[in-house]
Coordinates of C-alpha atoms and ligand atoms in Angstrom, one line a residue:
X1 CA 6.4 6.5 -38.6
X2 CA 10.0 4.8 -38.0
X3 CA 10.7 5.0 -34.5
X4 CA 14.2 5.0 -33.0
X5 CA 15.0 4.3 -29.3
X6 CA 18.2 6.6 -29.0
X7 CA 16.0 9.1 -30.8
X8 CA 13.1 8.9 -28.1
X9 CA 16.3 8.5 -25.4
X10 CA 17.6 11.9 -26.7
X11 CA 14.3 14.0 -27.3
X12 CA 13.6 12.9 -23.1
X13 CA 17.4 13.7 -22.2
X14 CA 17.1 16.8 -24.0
X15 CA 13.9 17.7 -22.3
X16 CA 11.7 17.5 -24.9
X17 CA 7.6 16.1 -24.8
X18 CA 6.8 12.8 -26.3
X19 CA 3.8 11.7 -28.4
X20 CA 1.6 9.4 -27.5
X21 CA 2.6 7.0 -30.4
X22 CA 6.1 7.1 -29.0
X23 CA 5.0 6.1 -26.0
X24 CA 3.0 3.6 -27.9
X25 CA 6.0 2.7 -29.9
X26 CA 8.2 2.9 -26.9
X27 CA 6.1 0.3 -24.4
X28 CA 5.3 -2.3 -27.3
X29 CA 8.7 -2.5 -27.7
X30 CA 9.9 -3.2 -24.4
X31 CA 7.1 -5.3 -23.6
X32 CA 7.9 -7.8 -26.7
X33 CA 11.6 -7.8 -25.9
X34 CA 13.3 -5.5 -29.2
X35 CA 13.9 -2.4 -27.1
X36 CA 17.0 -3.5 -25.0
X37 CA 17.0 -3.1 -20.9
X38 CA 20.1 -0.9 -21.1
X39 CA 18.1 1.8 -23.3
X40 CA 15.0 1.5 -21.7
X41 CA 17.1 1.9 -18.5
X42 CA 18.4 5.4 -20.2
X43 CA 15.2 6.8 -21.1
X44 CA 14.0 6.0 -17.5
X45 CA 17.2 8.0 -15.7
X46 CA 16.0 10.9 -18.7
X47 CA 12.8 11.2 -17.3
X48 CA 14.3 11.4 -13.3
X49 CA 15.8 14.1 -14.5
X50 CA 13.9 16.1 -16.9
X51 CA 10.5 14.8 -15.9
X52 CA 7.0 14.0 -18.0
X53 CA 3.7 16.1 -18.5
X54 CA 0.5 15.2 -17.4
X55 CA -0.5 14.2 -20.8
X56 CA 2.8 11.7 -21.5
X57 CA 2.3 10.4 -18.1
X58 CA -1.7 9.8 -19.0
X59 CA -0.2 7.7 -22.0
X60 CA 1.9 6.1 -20.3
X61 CA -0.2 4.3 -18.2
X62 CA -2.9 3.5 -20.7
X63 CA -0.3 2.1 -23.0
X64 CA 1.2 0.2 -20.0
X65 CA -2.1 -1.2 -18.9
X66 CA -2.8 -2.0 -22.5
X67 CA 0.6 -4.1 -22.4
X68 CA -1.3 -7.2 -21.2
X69 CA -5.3 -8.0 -20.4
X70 CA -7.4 -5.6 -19.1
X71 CA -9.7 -7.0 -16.7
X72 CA -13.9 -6.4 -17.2
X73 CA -15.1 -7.5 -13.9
X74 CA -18.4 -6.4 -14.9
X75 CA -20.2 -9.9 -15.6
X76 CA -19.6 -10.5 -11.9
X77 CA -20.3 -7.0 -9.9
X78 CA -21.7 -3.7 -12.0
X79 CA -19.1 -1.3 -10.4
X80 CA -15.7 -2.0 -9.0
X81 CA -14.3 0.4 -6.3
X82 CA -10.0 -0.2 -5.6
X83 CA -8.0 1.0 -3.2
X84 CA -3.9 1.2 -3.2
X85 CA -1.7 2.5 -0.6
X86 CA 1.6 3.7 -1.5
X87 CA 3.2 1.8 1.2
X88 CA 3.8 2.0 4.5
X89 CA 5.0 0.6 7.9
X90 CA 1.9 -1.2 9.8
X91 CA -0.3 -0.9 7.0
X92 CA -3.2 -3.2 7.4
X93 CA -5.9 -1.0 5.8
X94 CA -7.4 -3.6 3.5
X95 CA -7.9 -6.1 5.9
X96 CA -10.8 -4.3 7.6
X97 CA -11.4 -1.9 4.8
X98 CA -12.4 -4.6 2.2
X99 CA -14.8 -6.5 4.6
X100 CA -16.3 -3.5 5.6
X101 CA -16.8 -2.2 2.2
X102 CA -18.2 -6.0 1.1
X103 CA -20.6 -5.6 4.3
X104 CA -22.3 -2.9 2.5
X105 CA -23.0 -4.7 -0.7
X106 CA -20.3 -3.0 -2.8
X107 CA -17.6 -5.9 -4.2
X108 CA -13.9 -5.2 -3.4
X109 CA -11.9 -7.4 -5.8
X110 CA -7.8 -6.2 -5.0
X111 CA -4.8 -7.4 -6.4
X112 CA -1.9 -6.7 -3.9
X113 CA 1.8 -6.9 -3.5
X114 CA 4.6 -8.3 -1.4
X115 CA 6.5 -6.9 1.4
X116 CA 10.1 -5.3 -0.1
X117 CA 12.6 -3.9 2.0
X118 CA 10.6 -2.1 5.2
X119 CA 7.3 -2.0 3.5
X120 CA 4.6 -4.7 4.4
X121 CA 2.7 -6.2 2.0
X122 CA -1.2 -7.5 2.3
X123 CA -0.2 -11.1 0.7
X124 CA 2.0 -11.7 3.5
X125 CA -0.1 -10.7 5.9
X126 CA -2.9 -13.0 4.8
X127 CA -0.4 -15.9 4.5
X128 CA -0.2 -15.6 8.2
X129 CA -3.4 -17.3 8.3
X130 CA -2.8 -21.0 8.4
X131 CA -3.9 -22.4 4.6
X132 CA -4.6 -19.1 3.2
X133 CA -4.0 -18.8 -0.8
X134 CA -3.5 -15.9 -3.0
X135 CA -3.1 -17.6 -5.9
X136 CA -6.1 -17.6 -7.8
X137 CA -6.6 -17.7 -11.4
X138 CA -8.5 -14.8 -12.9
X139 CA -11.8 -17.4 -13.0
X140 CA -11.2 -18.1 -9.4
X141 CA -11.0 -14.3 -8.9
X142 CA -14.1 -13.7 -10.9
X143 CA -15.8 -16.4 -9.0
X144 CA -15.6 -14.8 -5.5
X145 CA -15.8 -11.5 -6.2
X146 CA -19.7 -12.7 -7.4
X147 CA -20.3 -15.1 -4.6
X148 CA -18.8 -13.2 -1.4
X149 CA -18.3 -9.9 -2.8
X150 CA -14.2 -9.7 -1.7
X151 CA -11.6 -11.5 -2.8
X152 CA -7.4 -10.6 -2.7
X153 CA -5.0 -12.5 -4.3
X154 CA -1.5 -11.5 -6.1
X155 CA -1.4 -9.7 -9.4
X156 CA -1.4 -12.1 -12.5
X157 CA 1.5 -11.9 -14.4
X158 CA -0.7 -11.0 -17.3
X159 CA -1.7 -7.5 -15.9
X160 CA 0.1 -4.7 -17.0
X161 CA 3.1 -6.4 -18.0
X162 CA 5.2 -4.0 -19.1
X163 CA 4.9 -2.2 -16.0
X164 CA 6.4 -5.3 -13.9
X165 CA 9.3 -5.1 -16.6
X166 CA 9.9 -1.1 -16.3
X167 CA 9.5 -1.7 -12.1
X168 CA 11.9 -4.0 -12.2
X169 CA 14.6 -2.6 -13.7
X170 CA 13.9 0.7 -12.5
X171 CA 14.9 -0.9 -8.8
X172 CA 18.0 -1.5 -10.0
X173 CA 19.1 1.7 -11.7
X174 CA 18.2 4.6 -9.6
X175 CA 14.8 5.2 -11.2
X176 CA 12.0 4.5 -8.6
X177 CA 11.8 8.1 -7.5
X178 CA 10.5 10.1 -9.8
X179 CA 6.6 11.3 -9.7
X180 CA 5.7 10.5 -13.3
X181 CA 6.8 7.0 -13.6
X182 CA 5.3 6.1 -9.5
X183 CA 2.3 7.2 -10.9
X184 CA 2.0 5.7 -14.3
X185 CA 3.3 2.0 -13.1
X186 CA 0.6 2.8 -9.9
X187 CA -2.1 3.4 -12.4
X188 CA -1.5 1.2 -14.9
X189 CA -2.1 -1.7 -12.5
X190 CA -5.1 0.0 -11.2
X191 CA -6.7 1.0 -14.8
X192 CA -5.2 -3.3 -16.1
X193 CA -7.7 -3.9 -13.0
X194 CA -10.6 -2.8 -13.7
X195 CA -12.0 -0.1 -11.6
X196 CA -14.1 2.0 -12.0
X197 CA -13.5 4.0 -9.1
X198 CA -10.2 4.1 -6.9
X199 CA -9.7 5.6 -3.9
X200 CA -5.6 6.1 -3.3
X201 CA -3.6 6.6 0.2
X202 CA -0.5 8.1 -0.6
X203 CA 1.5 7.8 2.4
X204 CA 3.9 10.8 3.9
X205 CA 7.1 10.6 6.1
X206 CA 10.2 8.5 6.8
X207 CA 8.3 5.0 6.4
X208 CA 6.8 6.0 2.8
X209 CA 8.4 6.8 -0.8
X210 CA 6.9 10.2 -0.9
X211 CA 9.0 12.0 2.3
X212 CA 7.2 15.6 2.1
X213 CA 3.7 16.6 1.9
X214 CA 4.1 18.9 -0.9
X215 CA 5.8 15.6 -2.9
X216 CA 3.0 14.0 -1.7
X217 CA 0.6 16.4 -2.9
X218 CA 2.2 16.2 -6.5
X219 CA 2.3 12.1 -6.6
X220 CA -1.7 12.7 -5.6
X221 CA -2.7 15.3 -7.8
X222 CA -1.0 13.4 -11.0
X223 CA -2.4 10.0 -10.2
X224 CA -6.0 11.8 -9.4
X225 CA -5.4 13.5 -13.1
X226 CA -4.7 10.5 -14.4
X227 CA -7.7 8.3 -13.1
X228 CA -10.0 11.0 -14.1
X229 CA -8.9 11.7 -17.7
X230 CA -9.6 8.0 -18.2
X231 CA -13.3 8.6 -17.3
X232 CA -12.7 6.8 -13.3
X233 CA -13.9 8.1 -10.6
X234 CA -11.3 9.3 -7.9
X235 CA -10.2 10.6 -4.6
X236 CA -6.7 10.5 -2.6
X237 CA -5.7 10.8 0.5
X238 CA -2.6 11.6 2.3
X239 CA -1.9 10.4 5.7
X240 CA 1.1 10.6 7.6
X241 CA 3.4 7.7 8.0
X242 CA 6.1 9.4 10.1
X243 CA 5.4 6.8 12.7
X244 CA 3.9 3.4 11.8
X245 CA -0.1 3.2 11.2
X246 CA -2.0 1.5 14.6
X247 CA -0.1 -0.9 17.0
X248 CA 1.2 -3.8 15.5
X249 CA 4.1 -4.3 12.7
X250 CA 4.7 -7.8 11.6
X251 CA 2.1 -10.1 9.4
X252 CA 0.2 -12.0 12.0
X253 CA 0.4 -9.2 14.5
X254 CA -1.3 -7.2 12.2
X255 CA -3.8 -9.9 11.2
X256 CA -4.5 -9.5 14.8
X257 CA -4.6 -5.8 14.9
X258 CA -7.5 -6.1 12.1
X259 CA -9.6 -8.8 13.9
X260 CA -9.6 -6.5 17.2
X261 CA -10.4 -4.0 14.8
X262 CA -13.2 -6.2 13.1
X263 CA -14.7 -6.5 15.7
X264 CA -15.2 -2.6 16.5
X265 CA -11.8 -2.2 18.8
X266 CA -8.4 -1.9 17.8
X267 CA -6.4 1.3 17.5
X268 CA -7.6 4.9 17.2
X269 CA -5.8 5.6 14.7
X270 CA -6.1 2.8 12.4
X271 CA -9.7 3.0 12.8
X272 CA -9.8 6.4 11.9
X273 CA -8.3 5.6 8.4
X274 CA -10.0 3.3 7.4
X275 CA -13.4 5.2 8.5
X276 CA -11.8 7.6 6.2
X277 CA -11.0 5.3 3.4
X278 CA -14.2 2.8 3.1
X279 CA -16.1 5.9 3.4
X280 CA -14.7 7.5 0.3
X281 CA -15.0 3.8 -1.4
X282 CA -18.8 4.2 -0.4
X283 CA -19.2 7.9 -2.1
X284 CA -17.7 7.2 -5.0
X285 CA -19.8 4.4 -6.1
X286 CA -23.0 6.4 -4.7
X287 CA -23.3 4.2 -2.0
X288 CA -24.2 7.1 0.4
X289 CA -25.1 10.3 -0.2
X290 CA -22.7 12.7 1.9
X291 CA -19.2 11.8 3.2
X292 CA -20.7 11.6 6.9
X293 CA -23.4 9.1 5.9
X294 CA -20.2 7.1 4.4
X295 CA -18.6 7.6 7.9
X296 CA -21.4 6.6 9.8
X297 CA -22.1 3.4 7.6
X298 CA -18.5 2.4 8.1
X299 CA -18.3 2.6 11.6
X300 CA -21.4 0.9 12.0
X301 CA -20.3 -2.1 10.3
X302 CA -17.1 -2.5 12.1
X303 CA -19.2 -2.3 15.6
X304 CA -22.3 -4.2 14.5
X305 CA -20.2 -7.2 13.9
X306 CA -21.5 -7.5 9.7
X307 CA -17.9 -6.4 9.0
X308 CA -16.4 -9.5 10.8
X309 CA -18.7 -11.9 9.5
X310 CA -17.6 -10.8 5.9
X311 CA -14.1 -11.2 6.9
X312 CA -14.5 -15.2 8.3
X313 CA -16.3 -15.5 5.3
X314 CA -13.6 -14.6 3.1
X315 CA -11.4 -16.0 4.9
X316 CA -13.0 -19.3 4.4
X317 CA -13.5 -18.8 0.9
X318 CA -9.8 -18.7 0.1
X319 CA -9.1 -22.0 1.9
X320 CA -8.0 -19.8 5.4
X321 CA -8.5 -21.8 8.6
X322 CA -11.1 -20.0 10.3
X323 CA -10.7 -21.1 13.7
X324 CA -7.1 -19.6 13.5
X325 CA -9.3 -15.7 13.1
X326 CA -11.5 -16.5 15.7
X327 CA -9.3 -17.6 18.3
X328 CA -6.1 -15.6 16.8
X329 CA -4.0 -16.7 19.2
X330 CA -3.5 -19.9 17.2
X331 CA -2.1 -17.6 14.6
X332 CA 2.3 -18.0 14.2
X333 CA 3.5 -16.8 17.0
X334 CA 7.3 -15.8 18.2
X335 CA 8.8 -17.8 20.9
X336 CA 10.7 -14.2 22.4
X337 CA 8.3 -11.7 23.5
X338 CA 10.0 -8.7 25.4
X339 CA 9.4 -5.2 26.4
X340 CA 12.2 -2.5 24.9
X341 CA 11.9 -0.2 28.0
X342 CA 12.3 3.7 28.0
X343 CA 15.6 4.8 28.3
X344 CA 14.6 8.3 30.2
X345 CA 11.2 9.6 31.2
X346 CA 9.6 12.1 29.1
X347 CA 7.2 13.0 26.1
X348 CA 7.9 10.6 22.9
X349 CA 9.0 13.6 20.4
X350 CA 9.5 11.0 17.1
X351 CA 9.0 7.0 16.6
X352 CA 10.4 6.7 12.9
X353 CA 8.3 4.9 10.9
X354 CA 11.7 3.9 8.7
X355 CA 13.7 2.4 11.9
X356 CA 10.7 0.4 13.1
X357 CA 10.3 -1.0 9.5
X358 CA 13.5 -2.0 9.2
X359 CA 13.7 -3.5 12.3
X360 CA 10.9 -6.0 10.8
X361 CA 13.6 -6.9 8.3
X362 CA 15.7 -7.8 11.2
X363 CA 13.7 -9.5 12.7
X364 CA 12.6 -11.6 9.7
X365 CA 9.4 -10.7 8.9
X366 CA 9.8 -8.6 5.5
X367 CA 12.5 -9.1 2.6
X368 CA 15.0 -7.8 1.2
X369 CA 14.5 -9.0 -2.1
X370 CA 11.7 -10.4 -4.4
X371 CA 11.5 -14.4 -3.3
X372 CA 12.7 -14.1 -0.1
X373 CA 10.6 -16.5 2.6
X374 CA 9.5 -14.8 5.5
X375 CA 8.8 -15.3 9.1
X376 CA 5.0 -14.7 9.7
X377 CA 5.3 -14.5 13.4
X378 CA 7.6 -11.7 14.2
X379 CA 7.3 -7.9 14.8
X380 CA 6.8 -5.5 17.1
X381 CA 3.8 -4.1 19.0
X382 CA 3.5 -0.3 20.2
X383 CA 2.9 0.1 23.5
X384 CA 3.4 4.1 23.5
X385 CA 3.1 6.4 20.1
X386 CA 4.4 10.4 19.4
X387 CA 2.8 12.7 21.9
X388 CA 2.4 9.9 24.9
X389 CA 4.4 10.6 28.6
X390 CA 6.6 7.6 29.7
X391 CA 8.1 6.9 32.7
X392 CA 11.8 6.1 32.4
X393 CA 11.9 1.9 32.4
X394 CA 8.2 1.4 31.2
X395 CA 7.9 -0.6 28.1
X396 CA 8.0 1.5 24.9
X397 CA 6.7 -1.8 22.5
X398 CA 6.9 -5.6 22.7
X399 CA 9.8 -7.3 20.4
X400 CA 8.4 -10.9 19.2
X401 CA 11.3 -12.8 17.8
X402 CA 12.5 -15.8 17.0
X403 CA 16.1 -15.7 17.6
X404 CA 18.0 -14.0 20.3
X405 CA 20.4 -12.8 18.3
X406 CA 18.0 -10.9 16.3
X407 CA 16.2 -10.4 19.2
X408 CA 19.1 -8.0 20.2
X409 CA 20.0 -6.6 17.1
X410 CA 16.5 -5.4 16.6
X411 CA 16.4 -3.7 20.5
X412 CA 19.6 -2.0 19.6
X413 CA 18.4 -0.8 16.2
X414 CA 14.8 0.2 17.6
X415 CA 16.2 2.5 20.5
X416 CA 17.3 4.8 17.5
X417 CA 14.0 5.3 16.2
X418 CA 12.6 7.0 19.6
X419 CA 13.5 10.7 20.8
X420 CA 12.1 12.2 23.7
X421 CA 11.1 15.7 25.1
X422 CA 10.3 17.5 28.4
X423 CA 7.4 19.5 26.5
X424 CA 4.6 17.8 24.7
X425 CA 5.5 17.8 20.8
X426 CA 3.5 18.5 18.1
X427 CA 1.9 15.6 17.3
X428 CA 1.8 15.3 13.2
X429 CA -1.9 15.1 11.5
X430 CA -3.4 11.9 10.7
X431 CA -4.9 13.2 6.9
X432 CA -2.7 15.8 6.0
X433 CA -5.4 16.4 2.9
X434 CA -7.6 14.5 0.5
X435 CA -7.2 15.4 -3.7
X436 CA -10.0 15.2 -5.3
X437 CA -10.8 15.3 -9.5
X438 CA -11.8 19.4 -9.3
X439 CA -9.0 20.3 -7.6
X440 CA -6.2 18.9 -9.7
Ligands
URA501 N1 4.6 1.2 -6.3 C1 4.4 0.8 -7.6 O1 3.6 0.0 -7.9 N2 5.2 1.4 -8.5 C2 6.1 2.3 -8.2 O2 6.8 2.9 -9.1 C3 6.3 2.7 -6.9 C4 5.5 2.1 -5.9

C-alpha cells in the first residue's frame, strides 16, 4: 500500500478513521525524518479538532512505543508495577510511593520528567539532594532495580522516540490538549517501559492539564482502555489539584515534605494519596488481597520506618549524599524566608493550584523552557489550605527566595491565588473517582 501524508492529513481533517497501517506508516515516517514537521504538525491540529477512536488511539501508542526499544525488565524483577501522574503543583507522590512500594518486595523502576512551566518534575526534585544522578544507562537502570528494588532516573532518549518528537512539536503548535494524543504519548512511554501493571493519577483543576472532572474522566477512561487492550493490568485515579498536593512547593522543600512523610508524618493529605496509590500498586501485582489490606500495608511501612530505610538506600545507590536526607536541613536552602500574611480574617474559599505554581517559576525553581537551570532551594510552604479560618495578619505560607526582588514579585502574584469567605466553603474531594479496566 502507497501511503501519502496529505492523504492521511485529509482523511483526519475530514473526520475520517485511520488504519492501523497508517498509523504504522504515519509514525515510521516521522520517526526516520521523511514525513516533514510542518505536515505532521497538520495532522496533529486535525485530530484537535476532529478527534481519534479508541482503536486509532490504541495504535497509536503501540506504534509510538515501537518507535524505539521497548524495555523487558524481566531478567531483573518478574513483574513491574509504574505509576505516572499527569502533573501537578506539589506533586511529590513518587518520592514516598516508590520506597514504600520497594519496602514491600515489589521493584519500582520509573522513568520521570522535568519540571515545565508550573508543573514540578521528580528529577528536579531529587537533584536537590547534594550528588544525586538521574542519568543512568539502561544497564545501570537494570542493575538497581535487581539490587535495591527502586531506581528513577530520566527517560532514555531511546524510549518511545517518536513520541518525544510528536511532544515536542505539539508544544509549539497548539496541539497538547487534545485527549487522544495525551493519552497515546502518556502510554507509549509507559507500554516503551515495560510494565506490566500501571497505576495513573490523572490530576483535576487549575494546576493540572485536565481542568474538569468529566475531562478527566475521559483522559482516564482512554488511557485505562488503552493499557488493558494491550494485556496490562490497570487502575486510575483522579484527584483534585485545585489547590497544590500537601505543604511544600519547590524541589528541596518537597524532598523535605517526603522525608517527614517517610518517616510516618507529613501532610494529611499527601499521605492520603499515596496510601491510595501504593495500595493500588500492591493489588495489581497481587501483592494483597483486598484494597484495605493494600491500605494497611502502606501505611504500615511509612510508620514502621522500612519505608525510610528504602529511601536512604536508594538514595545512596544513586550517588545521593545521605546525611543531606537524614539531617534535611543541610539540603539547598533560600536565604529569604517570609510569611505572606492574610489580608482579612475569614474562611480560605480557593488557593489556586495554577498561581502558586507559577509563582515557583518566579521564584526560580521551575522553567519555562526545556534546559533551563533551576534553583533547588526556593518555593513556598502552606501554612493554611481551602476550608481553614485565619485571623486577619496570620501567615497564609512561607516564601523562600533568593532574591528580593522576586521575593516581592512572588508575594504580589501569590495574594491573587487566595479568596476568602465568612461561611465555611465546600471543601473539593481529595479522589474524585478511580477508573478501573470493567468500567471503561
Ligand atoms: N504528558 C505527556 O507525556 N504527554 C502529553 O501529551 C501530555 C502530558
Amino acid at each position: 500500500m502507497s501511503f501519502h501524508m496529505v492523504e492521511f492529513i485529509e482523511k483526519k481533517r475530514d473526520g475520517g478513521e485511520h488504519s492501523e497501517e497508517e498509523i504504522r506508516r504515519f509514525v515510521t515516517g516521522f520517526t526516520e525524518g521523511t514525513i516533514p514537521d510542518y505536515q505532521a504538525a497538520a495532522w496533529a491540529m486535525a485530530v484537535f479538532f476532529r478527534g481519534m477512536t479508541p482503536v486509532e488511539t490504541q495504535h497509536l501508542t503501540l506504534e509510538m512505543a515501537r518507535s524505539g526499544e521497548i524495555l523487558d525488565l524481566h531478567d531483573v524483577a518478574p513483574f513491574i508495577v509504574d505509576k505516572h501522574s499527569s502533573g501537578g503543583v506539589g506533586d511529590k507522590v513518587t518520592l514516598a510511593l516508590g520506597p514504600v512500594v520497594a519496602s514491600l518486595g515489589l521493584p519500582v523502576g520509573k522513568m520521570s520528567g522535568r519540571a515545565l512551566a508550573h508543573t514540578g518534575g521528580t528529577l528536579d526534585k531529587l537533584e536537590s539532594i547534594p550528588g544525586f544522578d538521574v542519568n543512568l544507562t539502561i544497564e545501570q537502570f537494570k542493575e538497581q532495580l535487581g539490587s535495591v528494588g527502586l531506581v528513577i532516573a530520566g527517560q532514555t532518549h531511546d524510549l518511545a522516540p517518536a513520541d518525544g518528537k510528536l511532544y515536542a512539536l505539539r508544544d509549539v503548535t497548539g496541539t497538547v490538549p487534545s485527549i487522544p494524543l495525551i493519552a497515546s504519548s502518556i502510554m507509549s512511554k509507559k507500554i516503551a517501559g515495560g510494565a506490566d501493571a500501571i497505576v495513573l493519577d490523572v490530576k483535576v483543576g487549575s494546576g493540572a492539564f485536565m481542568k474538569t472532572v468529566p475531562e478527566a474522566r475521559e483522559l482516564a477512561r482512554l488511557m485505562v482502555a488503552i493499557g488493558a487492550g494491550l494485556d496490562r493490568r490497570m487502575a486510575a485515579f483522579i484527584t483534585d489539584m485545585s489547590q497544590p498536593l500537601g505543604n511544600a512547593v519547590g524541589n528541596a522543600l518537597e524532598v523535605r515534605e517526603a522525608i517527614d512523610s517517610l518517616h510516618g508524618g507529613g501532610p494529611d493529605d499527601f499521605r492520603e494519596i499515596v496510601v491510595a496509590l501504593a495500595g493500588e500498586m500492591l493489588l495489581l501485582a497481587d501483592k494483597a488481597s483486598s484494597r484495605e489490606e493494600a491500605r494497611a500495608l502502606v501505611e504500615r511501612q511509612l510508620d514502621n520506618g522500612e519505608a525510610w530505610k528504602k529511601f536512604v538506600e536508594f538514595v545512596a545507590a544513586q550517588g545521593g549524599d545521605v546525611n543531606s536526607v537524614e539531617n534535611p536541613d543541610m539540603l539547598p536552602t533560600a536565604s529569604i524566608r517570609e510569611p505572606l500574611k492574610a489580608p482579612v480574617s475569614g474562611y480560605i474559599s480557593r488557593l489556586d493550584a495554577l498561581t502558586v505554581g507559577k509563582s515557583e517559576l518566579i521564584l526560580g525553581g521551575a522553567r519555562e523552557k526545556k534546559g533551563e537551570p533551576i534553583d533547588h532551594a526556593v518555593g513556598i510552604v502552606l501554612h493554611r489550605k481551602v476550608g481553614d479560618w485565619v485571623e486577619k495578619g496570620e501567615p497564609l505560607m512561607t516564601i523562600h527566595a533568593n532574591s528580593r526582588e522576586k521575593f516581592d514579585e512572588a508575594r504580589l502574584f501569590l495574594l491573587g491565588a487566595y479568596e476568602f469567605s465568612d461561611e465555611p466553603p465546600v471543601v473539593p474531594p481529595l479522589i474524585h473517582d478511580l477508573i478501573l479496566p470493567e468500567e471503561s
